[in-house]
XYZ file of C-alpha atoms in Angstrom:
304
model
C 27.106 56.551 -8.431
C 28.271 54.294 -10.999
C 30.719 52.707 -7.990
C 27.111 52.285 -5.828
C 25.641 50.717 -9.069
C 28.757 48.100 -9.333
C 28.929 47.005 -6.168
C 24.673 46.635 -6.133
C 25.381 44.066 -9.334
C 28.544 42.817 -7.659
C 26.605 42.299 -4.816
C 23.212 40.814 -7.225
C 24.954 38.555 -8.757
C 27.430 37.384 -6.127
C 24.037 36.463 -3.653
C 22.789 34.548 -6.984
C 25.348 31.985 -7.232
C 25.301 31.767 -3.942
C 21.538 31.272 -3.764
C 22.455 28.406 -7.017
C 24.899 27.182 -5.407
C 23.008 26.349 -2.360
C 19.960 24.864 -3.980
C 21.543 22.700 -6.302
C 23.396 21.072 -2.920
C 20.271 21.065 -1.036
C 18.540 19.626 -4.216
C 20.528 16.819 -4.336
C 20.012 16.114 -0.557
C 16.570 15.311 -1.105
C 16.468 13.448 -4.782
C 19.835 11.871 -4.379
C 17.855 9.229 -1.728
C 14.577 9.157 -3.504
C 16.746 8.129 -6.614
C 18.432 5.582 -4.560
C 14.850 3.641 -3.241
C 13.506 4.252 -6.968
C 16.345 2.564 -7.687
C 15.825 0.097 -5.678
C 11.962 -0.381 -6.535
C 12.970 -1.133 -9.836
C 15.120 -3.498 -9.015
C 12.611 -5.512 -6.723
C 9.963 -5.140 -9.807
C 12.078 -7.268 -11.600
C 12.738 -10.001 -9.305
C 15.900 -8.740 -7.637
C 15.820 -8.305 -3.976
C 18.971 -6.022 -3.900
C 19.381 -3.548 -0.503
C 19.495 -1.003 -0.414
C 24.093 0.235 1.043
C 25.542 3.232 3.586
C 22.050 3.840 4.860
C 23.500 6.098 7.442
C 20.825 8.897 7.572
C 18.161 9.011 11.111
C 15.867 11.111 9.033
C 12.703 10.330 7.022
C 14.680 9.490 3.786
C 16.579 6.859 6.111
C 14.258 5.611 8.171
C 12.567 4.488 4.417
C 15.447 2.866 3.321
C 15.505 0.663 6.813
C 11.631 -0.309 6.100
C 12.394 -0.927 2.481
C 16.146 -3.801 3.699
C 13.154 -5.327 6.514
C 11.143 -5.393 3.643
C 13.245 -7.107 0.805
C 14.317 -9.613 3.351
C 11.763 -11.048 4.485
C 10.977 -11.617 0.193
C 14.310 -13.099 0.722
C 12.615 -15.459 3.750
C 9.618 -15.719 1.746
C 11.045 -17.104 -1.572
C 13.569 -19.443 0.457
C 10.860 -20.873 1.854
C 8.271 -21.195 -0.962
C 11.364 -22.794 -2.976
C 12.376 -25.585 -0.336
C 8.662 -25.590 -0.310
C 9.019 -26.787 -4.345
C 11.267 -28.772 -4.370
C 9.853 -31.199 -1.152
C 6.466 -30.900 -2.936
C 8.646 -32.328 -6.156
C 10.177 -34.965 -3.857
C 6.994 -36.098 -2.797
C 4.992 -35.866 -5.494
C 8.372 -38.169 -7.493
C 8.272 -40.512 -4.639
C 4.068 -40.859 -5.287
C 4.407 -40.935 -8.173
C 6.752 -43.911 -8.067
C 4.190 -45.852 -5.025
C 1.812 -45.623 -7.671
C 3.181 -47.266 -10.773
C 4.298 -49.558 -8.824
C 1.332 -50.671 -6.740
C -0.252 -50.422 -9.660
C 2.311 -53.088 -11.658
C 1.669 -54.979 -8.811
C -2.102 -54.418 -9.222
C -1.924 -55.752 -12.482
C 0.177 -58.953 -11.690
C -2.833 -59.671 -8.804
C -5.348 -58.834 -11.280
C -3.372 -61.274 -13.945
C -3.337 -64.186 -11.190
C -7.285 -63.359 -10.047
C -7.944 -63.840 -13.561
C -6.257 -67.061 -14.010
C -7.227 -68.838 -10.791
C -11.300 -67.481 -11.711
C -10.730 -69.471 -15.691
C -9.530 -72.762 -13.303
C -12.595 -72.715 -10.691
C -14.907 -71.705 -13.509
C -13.481 -74.838 -15.822
C -13.579 -76.873 -12.393
C -17.152 -75.928 -12.000
C -18.331 -76.479 -15.998
C -16.621 -79.949 -15.417
C -19.358 -79.942 -12.481
C -22.524 -79.370 -14.167
C -24.600 -82.382 -16.608
C -22.372 -82.534 -19.996
C -25.479 -84.174 -21.528
C -29.379 -83.972 -21.519
C -29.904 -88.145 -21.374
C -33.082 -88.990 -22.197
C -35.509 -89.786 -20.037
C -38.718 -92.377 -20.837
C -41.919 -90.835 -20.451
C -40.446 -87.117 -19.565
C -38.552 -83.672 -20.454
C -35.728 -82.485 -19.174
C -34.051 -78.479 -19.539
C -31.815 -76.797 -17.984
C -29.992 -73.152 -18.766
C -26.555 -71.962 -16.336
C -25.976 -68.436 -16.779
C -23.342 -67.249 -14.297
C -23.683 -63.059 -13.655
C -19.892 -63.404 -12.746
C -17.557 -66.316 -14.875
C -18.084 -68.274 -11.316
C -20.910 -68.204 -9.401
C -22.587 -70.434 -6.614
C -25.477 -72.121 -8.197
C -25.061 -75.713 -9.119
C -27.617 -78.426 -11.056
C -27.410 -81.650 -11.222
C -29.266 -85.253 -11.702
C -29.316 -89.227 -11.684
C -31.092 -91.144 -13.859
C -30.207 -94.393 -14.184
C -32.699 -96.374 -14.446
C -36.045 -96.355 -16.081
C -38.151 -95.825 -12.422
C -36.081 -92.871 -10.987
C -35.507 -89.338 -11.938
C -32.900 -87.330 -8.778
C -32.819 -83.490 -9.433
C -30.873 -81.109 -7.088
C -30.717 -77.024 -7.317
C -28.285 -75.861 -4.760
C -27.434 -71.951 -4.739
C -24.122 -71.296 -2.455
C -23.932 -67.433 -0.714
C -21.703 -65.077 -3.378
C -19.839 -65.566 -6.086
C -16.986 -66.118 -6.943
C -13.803 -69.291 -6.269
C -14.949 -69.677 -2.829
C -18.942 -70.075 -4.832
C -17.579 -72.506 -7.553
C -15.162 -75.011 -4.090
C -18.239 -74.415 -2.084
C -20.396 -76.138 -5.144
C -17.803 -78.556 -5.925
C -17.396 -80.249 -2.506
C -21.041 -80.364 -2.306
C -21.208 -82.616 -5.915
C -18.889 -84.332 -4.407
C -20.776 -85.119 -1.545
C -23.925 -85.395 -3.892
C -22.135 -88.531 -5.136
C -22.554 -90.246 -2.218
C -26.319 -89.794 -1.284
C -27.125 -91.445 -5.378
C -25.264 -94.860 -3.956
C -26.729 -95.155 -0.897
C -29.769 -94.526 -2.585
C -30.858 -92.186 0.500
C -34.224 -90.248 0.008
C -34.120 -86.373 -0.620
C -34.254 -85.667 3.603
C -31.584 -87.269 4.540
C -29.638 -86.909 1.402
C -29.854 -83.081 2.422
C -28.259 -83.473 6.029
C -25.968 -85.964 5.206
C -24.559 -83.138 2.854
C -25.048 -80.042 5.455
C -22.839 -83.152 8.077
C -20.062 -82.891 5.154
C -19.662 -79.464 4.826
C -19.594 -78.554 8.413
C -16.285 -77.273 9.241
C -15.595 -75.742 5.371
C -18.163 -73.818 4.387
C -15.885 -70.610 6.110
C -19.216 -67.695 7.216
C -21.179 -68.781 3.649
C -24.814 -70.794 3.474
C -26.524 -72.101 0.612
C -30.279 -73.234 -0.360
C -31.112 -76.516 -2.053
C -33.920 -78.534 -3.045
C -33.939 -82.063 -3.786
C -36.200 -84.012 -5.281
C -36.703 -87.912 -6.667
C -39.356 -88.598 -9.029
C -40.971 -92.044 -9.892
C -41.227 -91.956 -14.011
C -44.091 -95.031 -13.577
C -46.495 -94.103 -11.541
C -45.681 -90.056 -11.435
C -44.883 -89.776 -7.500
C -41.938 -87.345 -6.725
C -41.223 -86.883 -3.410
C -38.967 -83.984 -2.600
C -37.429 -81.389 0.433
C -36.800 -78.789 0.518
C -33.430 -76.436 2.350
C -34.752 -72.754 2.624
C -34.980 -72.523 -1.268
C -37.757 -71.530 -3.349
C -40.000 -73.152 -3.661
C -40.007 -75.537 -6.964
C -43.250 -74.522 -9.100
C -45.925 -76.941 -10.896
C -47.476 -75.979 -14.447
C -50.063 -77.948 -15.404
C -50.900 -78.177 -19.804
C -54.255 -75.922 -18.784
C -51.294 -73.699 -17.326
C -52.255 -73.464 -13.607
C -49.953 -73.461 -11.403
C -49.061 -74.449 -7.870
C -45.908 -74.050 -6.012
C -44.638 -77.110 -4.018
C -43.098 -75.931 -0.512
C -41.816 -77.602 2.841
C -39.910 -77.061 6.012
C -36.229 -77.184 5.922
C -34.022 -74.443 6.983
C -30.451 -73.330 5.270
C -27.245 -75.698 5.148
C -25.528 -74.351 7.136
C -22.217 -73.837 10.437
C -24.395 -72.205 12.962
C -27.224 -74.694 13.029
C -28.345 -78.480 11.713
C -31.324 -78.714 8.360
C -34.444 -80.165 9.995
C -36.145 -80.417 5.712
C -39.334 -82.653 5.787
C -40.402 -84.237 3.315
C -43.349 -83.449 0.491
C -44.998 -86.062 -1.838
C -46.481 -84.440 -5.164
C -48.978 -86.514 -7.582
C -47.997 -85.755 -11.003
C -50.166 -85.935 -14.117
C -49.536 -86.564 -17.817
C -48.127 -82.652 -19.228
C -47.629 -81.393 -15.746
C -44.661 -78.851 -15.853
C -41.695 -78.854 -12.715
C -39.705 -75.625 -12.432
C -36.619 -75.736 -10.527
C -34.974 -71.892 -9.728
C -32.554 -69.833 -8.258
C -32.574 -66.541 -7.065
C -31.435 -65.362 -9.712
C -34.717 -65.797 -11.422
C -37.341 -63.828 -8.806
C -34.555 -61.404 -8.408
C -34.921 -59.898 -12.557
C -35.427 -56.726 -12.799
C -37.206 -54.174 -16.191
C -35.273 -51.500 -17.544
C -37.411 -49.424 -14.615
C -34.868 -51.986 -12.001
C -39.118 -53.343 -10.919
C -38.037 -56.896 -10.124
C -40.799 -58.938 -12.437
C -41.783 -61.138 -9.689
């Protein structure tokens, strides 16, 4: 009985040892792949794209490890594509910044050159305006010139060479800036010929039209030429598509003086007709451009 007890205990101990050893190896068999996968996931989380090496198993752990390696490989490819894209965008931004700087520098140079040209054109145009208002027997004359830009297309002129005749001229060249100023300069040159030739208002507008043919470049101008006899108060005027003159009496009564006449352009000839008006003592004659009629109040409504 004692021997049987020893044999039973020996067999139990031996069975326990075998079972423990088998359990240990089975545990290592199942936990080792999990440890490898866990370490690989930790590396991936820290930004290290490291694959799992030496995968020979064809069980679930092997399939899982292969799927993990495919994912890591795809991440590597995506990372390389992203890096290349970032490099291309960085190079494009640098190139774009250089182009913007170059373009900005060019625009600044052109702007400075344009400002110089505008200043020159402004000096030229201001030199065309009457330097001072002459003392006129029996009449008082005044004017105000205020262009919207540095250089505008509005232009006025007068001629008073004897005590009997006063010539007034006003025009509005379409557009603004240097082209309009140069056209006003050409009008001034043609106007001097009209004074010297002592042409009538309608004939003067026709001569200005002829002198500008081929030089308007798509622009046009409206104008009024007015001759006032200071002895008898007879005023003869001609209109080329301009806003009508305004005559205001001493008591505030007013009258618009208008006459037939097309604008001066290259499309067709002017057909200005003369109008004769008798002026009385105290009458005022007002010539103006659309800068007056298109003036607006704070609510952007025209004064009229």
